PDB file of C-alpha atoms in Angstrom:
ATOM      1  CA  UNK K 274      -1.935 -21.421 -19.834  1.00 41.00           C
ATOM      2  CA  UNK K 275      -0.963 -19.272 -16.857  1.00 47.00           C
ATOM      3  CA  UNK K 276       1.749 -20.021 -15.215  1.00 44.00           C
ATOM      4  CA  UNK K 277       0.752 -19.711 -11.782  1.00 43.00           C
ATOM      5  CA  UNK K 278      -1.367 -22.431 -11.842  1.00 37.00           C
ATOM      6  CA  UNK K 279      -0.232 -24.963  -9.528  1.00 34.00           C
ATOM      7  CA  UNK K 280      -0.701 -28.155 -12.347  1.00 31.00           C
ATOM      8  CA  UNK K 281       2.302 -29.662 -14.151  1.00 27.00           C
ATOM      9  CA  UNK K 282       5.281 -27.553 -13.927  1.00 27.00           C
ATOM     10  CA  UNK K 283       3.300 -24.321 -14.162  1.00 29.00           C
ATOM     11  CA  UNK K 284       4.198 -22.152 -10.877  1.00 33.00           C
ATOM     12  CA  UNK K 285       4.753 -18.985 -10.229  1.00 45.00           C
ATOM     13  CA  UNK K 286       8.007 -17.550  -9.177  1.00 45.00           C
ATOM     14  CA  UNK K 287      10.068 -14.786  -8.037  1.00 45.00           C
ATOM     15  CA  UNK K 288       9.446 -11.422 -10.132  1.00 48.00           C
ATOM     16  CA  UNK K 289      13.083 -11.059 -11.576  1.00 44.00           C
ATOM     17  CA  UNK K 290      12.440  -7.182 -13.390  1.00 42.00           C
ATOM     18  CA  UNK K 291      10.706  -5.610 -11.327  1.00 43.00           C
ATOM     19  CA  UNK K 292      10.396  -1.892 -12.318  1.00 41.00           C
ATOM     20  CA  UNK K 293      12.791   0.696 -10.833  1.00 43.00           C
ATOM     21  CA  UNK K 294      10.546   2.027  -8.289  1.00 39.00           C
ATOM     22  CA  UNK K 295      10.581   3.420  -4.312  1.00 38.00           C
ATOM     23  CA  UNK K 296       8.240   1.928  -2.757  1.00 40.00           C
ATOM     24  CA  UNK K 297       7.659   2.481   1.142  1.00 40.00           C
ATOM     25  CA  UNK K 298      10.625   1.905   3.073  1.00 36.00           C
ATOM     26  CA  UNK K 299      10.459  -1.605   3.022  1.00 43.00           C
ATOM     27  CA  UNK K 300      12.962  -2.335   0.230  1.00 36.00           C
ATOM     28  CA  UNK K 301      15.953  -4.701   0.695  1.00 42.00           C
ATOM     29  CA  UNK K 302      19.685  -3.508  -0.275  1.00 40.00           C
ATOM     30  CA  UNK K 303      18.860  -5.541  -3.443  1.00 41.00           C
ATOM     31  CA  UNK K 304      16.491  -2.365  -4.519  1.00 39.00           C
ATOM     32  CA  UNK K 305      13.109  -4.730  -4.385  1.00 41.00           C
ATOM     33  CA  UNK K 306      10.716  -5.027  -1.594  1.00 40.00           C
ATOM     34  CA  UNK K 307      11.064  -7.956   1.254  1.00 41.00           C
ATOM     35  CA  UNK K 308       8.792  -8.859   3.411  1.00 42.00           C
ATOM     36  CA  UNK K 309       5.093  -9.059   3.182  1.00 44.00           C
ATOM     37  CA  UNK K 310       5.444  -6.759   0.157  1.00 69.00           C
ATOM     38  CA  UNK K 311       7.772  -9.554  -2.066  1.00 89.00           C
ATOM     39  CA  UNK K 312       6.382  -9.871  -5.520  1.00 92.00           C
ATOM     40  CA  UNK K 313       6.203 -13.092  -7.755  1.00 95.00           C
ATOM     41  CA  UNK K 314       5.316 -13.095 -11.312  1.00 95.00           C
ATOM     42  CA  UNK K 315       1.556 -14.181 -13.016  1.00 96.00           C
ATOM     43  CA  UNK K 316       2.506 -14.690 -16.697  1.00 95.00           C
ATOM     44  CA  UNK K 317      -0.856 -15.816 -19.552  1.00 94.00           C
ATOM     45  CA  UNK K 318       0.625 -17.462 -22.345  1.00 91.00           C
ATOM     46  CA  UNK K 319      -2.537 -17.890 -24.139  1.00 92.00           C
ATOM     47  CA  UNK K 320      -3.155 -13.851 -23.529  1.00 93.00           C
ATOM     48  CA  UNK K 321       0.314 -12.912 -23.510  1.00 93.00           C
ATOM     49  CA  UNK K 322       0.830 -10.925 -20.195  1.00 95.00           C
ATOM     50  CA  UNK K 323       1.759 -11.157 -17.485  1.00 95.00           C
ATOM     51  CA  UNK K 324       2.555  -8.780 -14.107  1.00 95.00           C
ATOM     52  CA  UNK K 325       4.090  -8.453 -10.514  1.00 94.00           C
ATOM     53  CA  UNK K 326       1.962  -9.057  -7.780  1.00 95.00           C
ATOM     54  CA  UNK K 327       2.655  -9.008  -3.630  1.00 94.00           C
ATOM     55  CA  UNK K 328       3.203 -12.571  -3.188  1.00 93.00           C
ATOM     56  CA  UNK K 329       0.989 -13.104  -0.167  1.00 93.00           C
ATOM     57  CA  UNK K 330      -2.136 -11.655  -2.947  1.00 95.00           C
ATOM     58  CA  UNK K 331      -4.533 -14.890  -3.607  1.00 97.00           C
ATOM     59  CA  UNK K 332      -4.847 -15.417  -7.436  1.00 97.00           C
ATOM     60  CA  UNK K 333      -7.975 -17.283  -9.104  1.00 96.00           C
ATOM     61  CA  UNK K 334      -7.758 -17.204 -13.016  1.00 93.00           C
ATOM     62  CA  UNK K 335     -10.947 -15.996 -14.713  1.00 89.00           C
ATOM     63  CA  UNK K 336     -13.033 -18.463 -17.308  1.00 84.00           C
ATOM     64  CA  UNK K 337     -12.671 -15.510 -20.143  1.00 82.00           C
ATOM     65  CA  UNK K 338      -9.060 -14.681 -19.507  1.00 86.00           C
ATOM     66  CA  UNK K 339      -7.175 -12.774 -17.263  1.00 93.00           C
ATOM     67  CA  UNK K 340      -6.730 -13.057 -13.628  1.00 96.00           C
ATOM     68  CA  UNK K 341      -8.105 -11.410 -10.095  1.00 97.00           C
ATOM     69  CA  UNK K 342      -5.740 -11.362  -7.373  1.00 97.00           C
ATOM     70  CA  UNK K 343      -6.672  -9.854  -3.816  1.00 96.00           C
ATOM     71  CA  UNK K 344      -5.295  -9.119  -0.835  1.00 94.00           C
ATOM     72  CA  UNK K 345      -6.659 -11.278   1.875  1.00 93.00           C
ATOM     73  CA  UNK K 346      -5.849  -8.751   4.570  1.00 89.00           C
ATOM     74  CA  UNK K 347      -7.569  -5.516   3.192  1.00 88.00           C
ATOM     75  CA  UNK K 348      -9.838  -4.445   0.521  1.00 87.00           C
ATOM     76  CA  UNK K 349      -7.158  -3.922  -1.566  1.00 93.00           C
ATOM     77  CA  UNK K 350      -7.045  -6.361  -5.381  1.00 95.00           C
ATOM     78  CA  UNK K 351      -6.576  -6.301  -9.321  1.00 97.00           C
ATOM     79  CA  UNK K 352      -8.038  -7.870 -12.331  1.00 96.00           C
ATOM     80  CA  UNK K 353      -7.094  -7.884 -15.499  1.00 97.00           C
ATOM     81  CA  UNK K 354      -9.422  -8.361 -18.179  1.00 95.00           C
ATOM     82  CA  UNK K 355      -8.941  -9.020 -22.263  1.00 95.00           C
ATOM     83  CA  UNK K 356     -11.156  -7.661 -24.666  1.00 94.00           C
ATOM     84  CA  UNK K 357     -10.757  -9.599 -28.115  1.00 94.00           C
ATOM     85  CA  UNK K 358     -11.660  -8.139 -30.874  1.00 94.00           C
ATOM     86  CA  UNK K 359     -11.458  -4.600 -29.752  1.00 94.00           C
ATOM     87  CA  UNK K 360     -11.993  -2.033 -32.654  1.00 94.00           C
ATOM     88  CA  UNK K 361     -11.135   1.118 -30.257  1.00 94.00           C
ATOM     89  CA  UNK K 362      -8.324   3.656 -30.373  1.00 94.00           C
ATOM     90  CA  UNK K 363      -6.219   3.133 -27.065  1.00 95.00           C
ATOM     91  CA  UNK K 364      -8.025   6.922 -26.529  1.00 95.00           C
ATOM     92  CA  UNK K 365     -11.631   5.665 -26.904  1.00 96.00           C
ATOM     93  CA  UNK K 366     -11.031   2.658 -24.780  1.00 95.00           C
ATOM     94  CA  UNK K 367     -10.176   4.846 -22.064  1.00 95.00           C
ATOM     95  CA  UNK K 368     -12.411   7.051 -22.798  1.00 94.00           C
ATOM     96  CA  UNK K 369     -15.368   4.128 -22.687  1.00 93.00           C
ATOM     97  CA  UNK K 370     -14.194   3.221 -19.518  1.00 91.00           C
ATOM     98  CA  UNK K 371     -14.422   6.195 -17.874  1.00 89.00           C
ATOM     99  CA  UNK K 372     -18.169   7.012 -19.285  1.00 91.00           C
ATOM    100  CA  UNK K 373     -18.982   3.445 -17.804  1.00 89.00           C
ATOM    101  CA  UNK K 374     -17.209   4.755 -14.651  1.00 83.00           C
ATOM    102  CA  UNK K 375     -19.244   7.535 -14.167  1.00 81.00           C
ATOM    103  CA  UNK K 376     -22.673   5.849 -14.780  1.00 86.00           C
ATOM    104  CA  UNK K 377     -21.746   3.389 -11.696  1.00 83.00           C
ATOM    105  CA  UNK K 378     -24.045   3.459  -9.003  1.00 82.00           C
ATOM    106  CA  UNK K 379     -21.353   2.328  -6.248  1.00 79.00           C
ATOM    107  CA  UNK K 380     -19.250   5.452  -7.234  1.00 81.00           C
ATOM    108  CA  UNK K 381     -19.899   8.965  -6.106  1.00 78.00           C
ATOM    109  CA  UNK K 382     -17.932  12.195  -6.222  1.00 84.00           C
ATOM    110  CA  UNK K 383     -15.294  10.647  -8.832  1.00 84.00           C
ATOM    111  CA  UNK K 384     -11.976  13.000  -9.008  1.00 90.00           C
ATOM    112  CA  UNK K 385      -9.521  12.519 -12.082  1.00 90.00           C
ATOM    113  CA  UNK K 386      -6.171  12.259  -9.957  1.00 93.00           C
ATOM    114  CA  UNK K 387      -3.693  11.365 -13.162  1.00 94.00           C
ATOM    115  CA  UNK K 388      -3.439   9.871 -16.457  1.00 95.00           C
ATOM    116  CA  UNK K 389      -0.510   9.256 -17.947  1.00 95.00           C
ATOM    117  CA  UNK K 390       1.495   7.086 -20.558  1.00 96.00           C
ATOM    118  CA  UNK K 391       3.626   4.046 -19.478  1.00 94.00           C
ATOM    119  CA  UNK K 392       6.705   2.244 -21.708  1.00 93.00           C
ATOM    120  CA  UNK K 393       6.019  -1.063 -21.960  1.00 92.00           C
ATOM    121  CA  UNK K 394       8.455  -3.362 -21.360  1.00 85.00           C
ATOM    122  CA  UNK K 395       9.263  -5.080 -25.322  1.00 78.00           C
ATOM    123  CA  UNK K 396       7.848  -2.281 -26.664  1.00 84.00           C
ATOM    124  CA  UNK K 397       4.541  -0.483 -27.048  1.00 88.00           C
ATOM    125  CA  UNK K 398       2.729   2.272 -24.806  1.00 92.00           C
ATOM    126  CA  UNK K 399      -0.328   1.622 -22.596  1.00 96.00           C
ATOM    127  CA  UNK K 400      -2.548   4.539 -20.954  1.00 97.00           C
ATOM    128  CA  UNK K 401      -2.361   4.934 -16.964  1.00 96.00           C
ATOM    129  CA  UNK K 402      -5.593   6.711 -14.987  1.00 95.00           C
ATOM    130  CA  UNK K 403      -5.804   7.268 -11.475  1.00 94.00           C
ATOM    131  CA  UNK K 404      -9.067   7.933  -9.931  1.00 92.00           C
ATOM    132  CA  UNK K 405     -10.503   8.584  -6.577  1.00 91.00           C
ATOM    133  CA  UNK K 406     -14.278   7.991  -5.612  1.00 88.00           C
ATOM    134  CA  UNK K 407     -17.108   7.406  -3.012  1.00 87.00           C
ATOM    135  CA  UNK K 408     -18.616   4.449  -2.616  1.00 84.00           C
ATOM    136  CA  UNK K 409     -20.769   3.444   0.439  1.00 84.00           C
ATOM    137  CA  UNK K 410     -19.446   6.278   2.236  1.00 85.00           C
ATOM    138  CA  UNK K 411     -15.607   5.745   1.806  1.00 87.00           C
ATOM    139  CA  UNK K 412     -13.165   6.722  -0.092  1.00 90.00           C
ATOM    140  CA  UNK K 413     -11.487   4.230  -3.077  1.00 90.00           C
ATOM    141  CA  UNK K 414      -8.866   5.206  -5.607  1.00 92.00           C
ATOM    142  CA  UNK K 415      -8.405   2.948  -8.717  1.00 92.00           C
ATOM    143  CA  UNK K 416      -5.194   2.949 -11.076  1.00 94.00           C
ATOM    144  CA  UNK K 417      -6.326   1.189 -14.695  1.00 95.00           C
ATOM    145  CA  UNK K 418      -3.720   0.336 -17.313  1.00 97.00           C
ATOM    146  CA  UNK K 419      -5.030   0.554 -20.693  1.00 97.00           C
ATOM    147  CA  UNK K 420      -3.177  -1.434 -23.223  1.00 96.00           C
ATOM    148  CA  UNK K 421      -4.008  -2.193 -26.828  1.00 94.00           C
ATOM    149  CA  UNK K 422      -2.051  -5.317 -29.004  1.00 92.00           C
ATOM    150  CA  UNK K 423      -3.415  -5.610 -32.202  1.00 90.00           C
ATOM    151  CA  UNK K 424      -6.708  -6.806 -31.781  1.00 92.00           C
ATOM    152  CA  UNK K 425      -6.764  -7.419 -28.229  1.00 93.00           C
ATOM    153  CA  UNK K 426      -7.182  -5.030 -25.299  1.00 95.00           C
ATOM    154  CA  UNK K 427      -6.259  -5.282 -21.603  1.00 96.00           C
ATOM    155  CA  UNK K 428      -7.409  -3.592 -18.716  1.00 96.00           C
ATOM    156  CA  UNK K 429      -5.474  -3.829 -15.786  1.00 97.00           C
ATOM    157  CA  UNK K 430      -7.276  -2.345 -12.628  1.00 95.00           C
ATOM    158  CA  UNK K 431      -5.940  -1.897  -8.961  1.00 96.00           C
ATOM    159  CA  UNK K 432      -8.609  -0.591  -6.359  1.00 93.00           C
ATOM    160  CA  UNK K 433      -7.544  -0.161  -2.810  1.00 91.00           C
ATOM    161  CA  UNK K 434      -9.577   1.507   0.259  1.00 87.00           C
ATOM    162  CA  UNK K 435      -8.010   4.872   0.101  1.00 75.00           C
ATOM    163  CA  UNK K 436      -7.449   4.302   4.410  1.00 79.00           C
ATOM    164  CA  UNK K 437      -4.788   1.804   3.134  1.00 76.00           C
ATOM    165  CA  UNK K 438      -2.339   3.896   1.348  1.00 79.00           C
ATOM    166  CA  UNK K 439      -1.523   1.542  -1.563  1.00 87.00           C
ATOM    167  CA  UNK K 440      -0.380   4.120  -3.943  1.00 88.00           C
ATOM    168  CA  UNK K 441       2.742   3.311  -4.948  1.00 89.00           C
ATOM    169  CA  UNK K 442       2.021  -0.465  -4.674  1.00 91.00           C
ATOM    170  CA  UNK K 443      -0.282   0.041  -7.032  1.00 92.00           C
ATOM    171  CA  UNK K 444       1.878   2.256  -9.515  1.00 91.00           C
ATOM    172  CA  UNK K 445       4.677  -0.806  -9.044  1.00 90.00           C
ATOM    173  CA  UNK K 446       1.714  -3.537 -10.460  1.00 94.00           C
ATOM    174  CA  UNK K 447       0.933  -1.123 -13.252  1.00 94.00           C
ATOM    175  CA  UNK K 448       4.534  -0.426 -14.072  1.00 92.00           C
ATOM    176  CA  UNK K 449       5.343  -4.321 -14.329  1.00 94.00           C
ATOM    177  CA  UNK K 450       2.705  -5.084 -16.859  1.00 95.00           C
ATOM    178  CA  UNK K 451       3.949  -6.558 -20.246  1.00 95.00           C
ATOM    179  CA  UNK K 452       2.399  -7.986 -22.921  1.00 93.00           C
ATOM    180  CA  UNK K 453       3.717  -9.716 -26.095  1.00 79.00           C
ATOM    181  CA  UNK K 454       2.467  -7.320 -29.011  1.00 58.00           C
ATOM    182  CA  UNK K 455       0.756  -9.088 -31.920  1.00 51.00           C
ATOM    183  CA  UNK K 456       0.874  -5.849 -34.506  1.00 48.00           C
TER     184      UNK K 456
END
């Protein structure tokens, strides 16, 4: 059950490990951010994840597992979804992504930006893609976090208007993702 639902003694809190990461100028002297940027935690114990968030981001759970949170003042949100079952290479997950990606009528004019690896915390190595696009006119960027445990897969997404300079928000979400490996 995640544990930011608000039944039973099932809240969320405070993110205690944050990653290591500058962020803006709006970090406290205790090296994490204050303000409207403070994180809490969303942990799936059925799923096994869980992630840092900006605590003033609304969360709804989703029916099939993982979790959407948004931003209620921007465009700005995340999702992570679990694929069960997956019989992909961490590469061709990506790489099925992507070829969805491109097919997407909403996005135009898609630029690779970055992909790179990223330590998980407990172990194991998930694949990081940044992305910028058109859609309706305006410019997006997306940062995914690919992550394979045994059988399951997770796709973490963050997609922000590109007007609202999220980037290293979004690099801090990614970075806090963990998962408990079943392998």
């Amino acid at each position: 059950m995640p544990t930011n639902q608000e039944n039973g003694t099932n809240t969320a809190g405070p993110a205690d490990s944050l990653p290591e990461r500058a962020v803006d100028d709006d970090r406290g002297g205790n090296g994490r951010l204050t303000g409207p940027k403070a994180f809490e935690t969303y942990a799936d114990d059925a799923y096994g994840f869980r992630l840092a968030y900006p605590a003033d981001w609304l969360v709804e759970t989703e029916p099939a597992g993982g979790a959407s949170f948004t931003d209620p003042r921007s465009s700005a949100g995340a999702t992570v979804s679990i694929d069960e079952d997956l019989d992909l290479t961490l590469a061709d997950y990506v790489a099925a992504f992507l070829k969805s990606l491109a097919v997407d009528e909403h996005v135009r004019v898609l630029e690779a930006l970055d992909r790179r690896d990223v330590a998980l915390e407990g172990g194991g190595t998930g694949r990081a893609i940044e992305y910028s696009y058109l859609s309706d006119g305006e410019r997006w960027r997306l940062t995914y976090l690919f992550v394979r445990a045994g059988e399951r897969g997770y796709v973490l997404g963050v997609d922000w208007n590109d007007d609202n300079d999220l980037d290293d928000l979004a690099a801090w979400i990614v970075e806090s993702f963990a998962v408990e490996t079943t392998d």
